[in-house]
Amino acid sequence: NRWGTFTGCGEHVILPTNMTILPVCIFYGFKGSVDLPLTLEDISYNSFTNSNLTKGLILPASLKRVQNNAFSGMTIPSLDFSACINLEELGEQSFNGFKSNLGILDFSKNKSLTRFLKEGLNRWGTFTGCGEHVILPTNMTVLPPCTFYGFKGSVDLPQTIETISFSSFSNSVLTKGLILPASLKKVEDNAFSGVSAPSLNFLASINLEELGNNIFNGFKSNLGILDFSTNKSLTRFLREGMGRWGTFTNCNQHVILPVNLTAIPSCSFYGFKGSVTFSPVLETIGESAFANSVLTKGIVFPNSLKTIGTKAFYNSTIPSVSFEQMDPGQSGVSCF
């Protein structure tokens, strides 16, 4: 069982002043308040799971590590990490079902925080099942895999973030729109798959270079738009392995491509279910780029288009197709 020393206790507990490790499940189902020692370095897994604290908890500067499920199911007026300058690591599901009166988890001052751990083959991340507003460290450059998998709140991304790793936000329900910073360079596979959000704004991401596979599979937004028109450095839409999943597979948004994009890579829109605004300088549509897609609006090819690859629109459904000045002889085999 998970009963700890203070399970069901409703007192104010003052811990030993030289304590460095808070043991496993010690405050599981606790109902009082706690003074943590200034020497505490490690909060073990399930330490405060399903507790209901009557006063806010201030984490000390000495804290380095918070293990899996440490604060899962916890109810508390506030959880203050602002003094934790040595915090390095948060485990998986640390805040699953966590609730605070403030509704905020602020890690902006935790500049040593680089590890958001995910164990085993599951996809649970640090903020899985969390419904708070999360403010990430201001110096963070990489958002680790699955960090916000199944998240249910809102996020402030730092202005230093360069990589959003695979499945970072998969199956999350964001309560506020997400603004991607200018520093962003790379978004990996499945990063926003299954996400529901008011909006996803890439307009400031002038350094964005790469989008991986299946990133927007099942993505839903209130606006219904993914606008990459200003992302002039975006040239790589990656597809790995033998599968045909592309960046926009099973995406049903209106996608606006970069205004300077000259080539749509193979399979980028394989199995796509939305609509597209092409770049006015587009020259090439790659092999199977829109194969098995269902376009919700007709497409107009720009004057600049020179080549349509083999099976580019194979088995696709499109309301209408308009050629302007393209020579049909430049089309690939069975492109339609």
Coordinates of C-alpha atoms in Angstrom, one line a residue:
N1 CA 0.0 0.0 0.0
R2 CA 1.0 3.7 -0.2
W3 CA 0.3 4.7 3.4
G4 CA 3.1 6.8 4.8
T5 CA 4.0 8.2 8.3
F6 CA 1.6 11.2 8.0
T7 CA -1.2 9.6 6.0
G8 CA -4.5 11.0 7.3
C9 CA -2.8 13.4 9.6
G10 CA -4.1 17.0 9.8
E11 CA -1.5 18.7 11.9
H12 CA 1.2 21.2 11.1
V13 CA 4.4 19.1 10.6
I14 CA 7.9 20.6 11.1
L15 CA 10.5 18.2 9.7
P16 CA 14.1 17.7 11.0
T17 CA 16.3 20.7 10.0
N18 CA 19.1 18.4 8.6
M19 CA 16.8 16.2 6.4
T20 CA 18.0 15.8 2.8
I21 CA 15.5 13.2 1.4
L22 CA 11.8 13.2 1.8
P23 CA 10.9 9.4 1.8
V24 CA 8.5 7.6 -0.5
C25 CA 4.8 8.3 0.3
I26 CA 5.6 10.0 3.5
F27 CA 2.7 12.5 3.1
Y28 CA 0.4 10.3 1.0
G29 CA -3.2 11.4 1.8
F30 CA -2.0 14.0 4.3
K31 CA -4.4 16.8 5.4
G32 CA -2.4 19.4 7.2
S33 CA 0.6 21.7 6.5
V34 CA 4.4 21.3 6.4
D35 CA 7.6 23.2 7.0
L36 CA 10.2 21.7 4.7
P37 CA 13.9 21.8 5.9
L38 CA 16.3 24.1 4.1
T39 CA 18.6 21.1 3.5
L40 CA 16.1 19.1 1.4
E41 CA 17.5 17.8 -1.9
D42 CA 15.2 15.1 -3.0
I43 CA 11.4 14.7 -2.9
S44 CA 10.8 10.9 -3.5
Y45 CA 7.9 9.5 -5.6
N46 CA 4.4 9.8 -4.3
S47 CA 5.6 11.9 -1.4
F48 CA 2.5 14.2 -1.4
T49 CA 0.2 12.1 -3.6
N50 CA -3.5 12.7 -2.9
S51 CA -2.7 15.1 -0.1
N52 CA -4.8 18.2 0.8
L53 CA -2.6 20.9 2.2
T54 CA -4.1 23.7 4.2
K55 CA -1.2 26.1 3.5
G56 CA 1.0 26.8 0.5
L57 CA 4.3 24.9 0.3
I58 CA 7.6 26.7 -0.3
L59 CA 10.3 24.5 -1.9
P60 CA 13.8 25.3 -0.6
A61 CA 16.9 26.4 -2.6
S62 CA 18.6 23.1 -1.8
L63 CA 16.0 21.1 -3.8
K64 CA 17.6 19.2 -6.7
R65 CA 15.1 16.5 -7.7
V66 CA 11.4 15.7 -7.7
Q67 CA 10.5 12.1 -8.4
N68 CA 7.6 10.5 -10.2
N69 CA 4.0 11.3 -9.0
A70 CA 5.4 13.4 -6.1
F71 CA 2.6 15.9 -6.2
S72 CA 0.0 13.9 -8.2
G73 CA -3.6 14.3 -7.0
M74 CA -2.5 17.1 -4.6
T75 CA -4.7 20.0 -3.6
I76 CA -2.9 23.1 -2.2
P77 CA -3.2 26.9 -2.0
S78 CA 0.2 27.3 -3.8
L79 CA 3.4 25.4 -4.7
D80 CA 6.3 27.8 -4.8
F81 CA 9.4 26.8 -6.8
S82 CA 10.9 30.4 -7.1
A83 CA 13.7 29.8 -4.6
C84 CA 14.8 26.4 -6.1
I85 CA 17.9 27.6 -8.0
N86 CA 19.4 24.1 -7.8
L87 CA 16.4 22.2 -9.1
E88 CA 17.6 19.9 -11.9
E89 CA 15.0 17.2 -12.4
L90 CA 11.2 16.6 -12.5
G91 CA 9.9 13.0 -12.9
E92 CA 7.0 11.8 -14.8
Q93 CA 3.4 12.6 -13.8
S94 CA 4.7 14.8 -11.0
F95 CA 1.6 17.0 -11.3
N96 CA -1.1 14.6 -12.5
G97 CA -4.4 15.9 -11.1
F98 CA -2.6 18.6 -9.1
K99 CA -4.8 21.6 -8.2
S100 CA -3.8 24.9 -6.6
N101 CA -5.8 28.0 -5.8
L102 CA -3.5 30.1 -7.9
G103 CA -3.6 27.7 -10.9
I104 CA 0.0 28.4 -11.7
L105 CA 3.2 26.3 -11.7
D106 CA 6.1 28.8 -12.2
F107 CA 9.5 27.4 -13.1
S108 CA 10.8 30.6 -14.7
K109 CA 13.6 31.0 -12.2
N110 CA 14.7 27.4 -12.2
K111 CA 17.5 27.8 -14.7
S112 CA 19.2 24.5 -13.6
L113 CA 16.1 22.5 -14.6
T114 CA 17.0 20.5 -17.7
R115 CA 15.6 17.0 -17.0
F116 CA 11.9 16.2 -17.4
L117 CA 12.1 12.4 -17.1
K118 CA 10.0 9.8 -18.8
E119 CA 10.6 6.2 -17.8
G120 CA 9.9 3.0 -19.7
L121 CA 7.9 2.8 -23.0
N122 CA 4.9 4.7 -21.8
R123 CA 4.3 8.3 -22.9
W124 CA 3.5 9.9 -19.6
G125 CA 5.5 13.1 -19.1
T126 CA 6.1 15.5 -16.2
F127 CA 2.8 17.4 -16.8
T128 CA 0.6 14.6 -17.9
G129 CA -2.9 15.1 -16.4
C130 CA -1.9 18.6 -15.1
G131 CA -4.4 21.4 -15.5
E132 CA -2.4 24.4 -14.3
H133 CA -0.8 27.3 -16.2
V134 CA 2.9 26.2 -16.5
I135 CA 5.7 28.7 -16.9
L136 CA 8.9 27.0 -18.1
P137 CA 12.5 28.1 -17.3
T138 CA 13.5 31.2 -19.2
N139 CA 16.8 29.6 -20.4
M140 CA 15.3 26.3 -21.7
T141 CA 16.4 25.3 -25.2
V142 CA 14.9 21.8 -25.6
L143 CA 11.4 20.7 -24.6
P144 CA 11.9 17.0 -23.9
P145 CA 9.8 14.1 -25.3
C146 CA 6.3 13.7 -24.0
T147 CA 6.7 16.5 -21.4
F148 CA 3.1 17.7 -21.9
Y149 CA 1.6 14.5 -23.1
G150 CA -2.1 14.5 -22.0
F151 CA -1.7 17.9 -20.5
K152 CA -4.9 19.9 -19.7
G153 CA -3.8 23.5 -19.0
S154 CA -1.8 26.3 -20.6
V155 CA 1.9 27.0 -21.2
D156 CA 4.3 29.9 -21.5
L157 CA 7.2 28.8 -23.7
P158 CA 10.6 30.5 -23.1
Q159 CA 12.0 32.8 -25.7
T160 CA 15.1 30.5 -25.9
I161 CA 13.4 27.3 -27.0
E162 CA 15.0 25.8 -30.1
T163 CA 13.6 22.2 -30.2
I164 CA 10.2 20.8 -29.4
S165 CA 10.8 17.0 -29.1
F166 CA 8.7 14.2 -30.3
S167 CA 5.2 13.8 -28.7
S168 CA 5.9 16.9 -26.5
F169 CA 2.2 17.9 -26.5
S170 CA 0.5 14.8 -27.9
N171 CA -3.1 14.3 -26.8
S172 CA -3.2 17.5 -24.7
V173 CA -6.0 20.0 -24.4
L174 CA -4.6 23.5 -24.2
T175 CA -6.9 26.0 -22.6
K176 CA -5.1 29.0 -24.2
G177 CA -3.4 29.4 -27.6
L178 CA 0.3 28.6 -27.8
I179 CA 2.7 31.1 -29.2
L180 CA 5.9 29.6 -30.7
P181 CA 9.0 31.8 -30.1
A182 CA 11.4 33.3 -32.7
S183 CA 14.1 31.0 -31.4
L184 CA 12.3 27.8 -32.5
K185 CA 14.3 25.8 -35.1
K186 CA 12.9 22.2 -35.0
V187 CA 9.6 20.5 -34.2
E188 CA 9.9 16.7 -34.0
D189 CA 7.5 13.8 -34.9
N190 CA 4.0 13.8 -33.3
A191 CA 4.8 17.0 -31.3
F192 CA 1.2 18.3 -31.6
S193 CA -0.7 15.1 -32.6
G194 CA -4.1 14.8 -31.1
V195 CA -3.8 18.3 -29.6
S196 CA -6.8 20.5 -29.1
A197 CA -6.0 24.3 -28.7
P198 CA -7.6 27.6 -29.4
S199 CA -4.7 28.5 -31.7
L200 CA -1.1 27.5 -32.6
N201 CA 0.9 30.5 -33.7
F202 CA 4.1 30.1 -35.7
L203 CA 4.2 33.6 -37.1
A204 CA 7.1 34.7 -34.9
S205 CA 9.1 31.6 -35.6
I206 CA 11.4 33.2 -38.2
N207 CA 14.2 30.6 -37.5
L208 CA 12.0 27.5 -37.9
E209 CA 13.8 25.1 -40.3
E210 CA 12.3 21.7 -39.8
L211 CA 9.0 19.9 -39.2
G212 CA 8.9 16.1 -38.6
N213 CA 6.3 13.4 -39.3
N214 CA 2.7 13.2 -38.1
I215 CA 3.1 16.5 -36.2
F216 CA -0.5 17.6 -36.7
N217 CA -2.2 14.2 -36.9
G218 CA -5.7 14.9 -35.4
F219 CA -4.8 18.4 -34.3
K220 CA -7.7 20.7 -33.7
S221 CA -7.8 24.5 -33.2
N222 CA -10.6 27.0 -32.9
L223 CA -9.2 29.0 -35.8
G224 CA -8.8 26.0 -38.0
I225 CA -5.6 27.5 -39.4
L226 CA -1.9 26.6 -39.4
D227 CA -0.1 29.6 -40.8
F228 CA 3.6 29.1 -41.9
S229 CA 3.6 32.1 -44.3
T230 CA 6.3 34.0 -42.4
N231 CA 8.5 30.9 -41.8
K232 CA 10.9 31.6 -44.6
S233 CA 13.6 29.3 -43.2
L234 CA 11.3 26.3 -43.2
T235 CA 12.6 23.9 -45.9
R236 CA 12.6 20.5 -44.3
F237 CA 9.4 18.4 -43.9
L238 CA 11.0 15.1 -42.7
R239 CA 9.7 11.6 -43.3
E240 CA 11.7 8.8 -41.8
G241 CA 11.5 5.0 -42.2
M242 CA 9.4 3.2 -44.8
G243 CA 6.0 4.6 -43.8
R244 CA 4.3 7.3 -45.8
W245 CA 3.2 9.5 -42.9
G246 CA 4.1 13.1 -43.6
T247 CA 4.1 16.3 -41.6
F248 CA 0.4 17.0 -42.3
T249 CA -0.9 13.4 -42.4
N250 CA -4.5 13.3 -40.9
C251 CA -4.4 17.1 -40.3
N252 CA -7.7 18.8 -41.1
Q253 CA -6.6 22.5 -40.8
H254 CA -6.2 25.1 -43.4
V255 CA -2.4 25.1 -44.0
I256 CA -0.7 28.3 -45.3
L257 CA 2.7 27.4 -46.7
P258 CA 5.8 29.6 -46.4
V259 CA 5.6 32.4 -49.1
N260 CA 9.1 31.5 -50.4
L261 CA 8.7 27.7 -50.4
T262 CA 9.7 26.3 -53.9
A263 CA 9.2 22.6 -53.2
I264 CA 6.7 20.4 -51.3
P265 CA 8.6 17.2 -50.4
S266 CA 7.3 13.7 -51.0
C267 CA 4.4 12.6 -48.8
S268 CA 4.2 15.9 -46.9
F269 CA 0.3 15.9 -47.1
Y270 CA -0.2 12.1 -47.4
G271 CA -3.6 11.4 -46.0
F272 CA -4.3 15.1 -45.4
K273 CA -7.9 16.2 -44.7
G274 CA -7.9 20.0 -44.9
S275 CA -7.1 22.8 -47.4
V276 CA -3.9 24.5 -48.5
T277 CA -2.6 27.9 -49.7
F278 CA 0.4 27.4 -51.9
S279 CA 3.4 29.6 -52.1
P280 CA 3.3 32.0 -55.1
V281 CA 6.8 30.8 -56.0
L282 CA 6.2 27.0 -55.7
E283 CA 8.0 25.1 -58.4
T284 CA 7.8 21.4 -57.4
I285 CA 5.2 19.1 -55.8
G286 CA 6.9 15.9 -54.8
E287 CA 6.0 12.3 -55.3
S288 CA 2.8 11.2 -53.4
A289 CA 2.8 14.6 -51.7
F290 CA -1.1 14.6 -51.5
A291 CA -1.8 10.9 -52.0
N292 CA -4.9 9.6 -50.3
S293 CA -5.8 13.1 -49.1
V294 CA -9.3 14.6 -48.9
L295 CA -9.1 18.4 -49.7
T296 CA -12.0 20.4 -48.4
K297 CA -11.3 23.3 -50.9
G298 CA -10.3 23.5 -54.5
I299 CA -6.6 24.1 -55.3
V300 CA -5.1 26.7 -57.6
F301 CA -1.6 26.0 -58.8
P302 CA 0.6 29.1 -59.0
N303 CA 2.2 30.3 -62.3
S304 CA 5.6 29.3 -61.0
L305 CA 4.8 25.5 -60.7
K306 CA 7.0 23.4 -63.0
T307 CA 6.7 19.8 -61.9
I308 CA 4.2 17.6 -60.2
G309 CA 5.7 14.3 -59.0
T310 CA 4.5 10.8 -59.7
K311 CA 1.2 9.9 -57.8
A312 CA 1.3 13.4 -56.2
F313 CA -2.5 13.4 -55.9
Y314 CA -3.1 9.7 -56.2
N315 CA -6.5 8.6 -54.8
S316 CA -7.2 12.1 -53.6
T317 CA -10.6 13.9 -53.4
I318 CA -10.5 17.5 -54.5
P319 CA -13.5 19.9 -55.2
S320 CA -11.6 21.5 -58.1
V321 CA -8.1 21.8 -59.6
S322 CA -7.1 25.0 -61.5
F323 CA -4.0 25.2 -63.7
E324 CA -2.8 28.7 -64.7
Q325 CA 0.3 28.6 -66.9
M326 CA 1.7 25.2 -66.0
D327 CA 2.5 22.8 -68.9
P328 CA 0.7 19.5 -68.2
G329 CA 3.5 17.7 -69.9
Q330 CA 5.6 18.4 -66.8
S331 CA 3.4 16.3 -64.6
G332 CA 4.6 12.9 -63.3
V333 CA 3.2 9.5 -64.1
S334 CA -0.3 9.1 -62.7
C335 CA 0.0 12.3 -60.7
F336 CA -3.8 12.4 -60.5

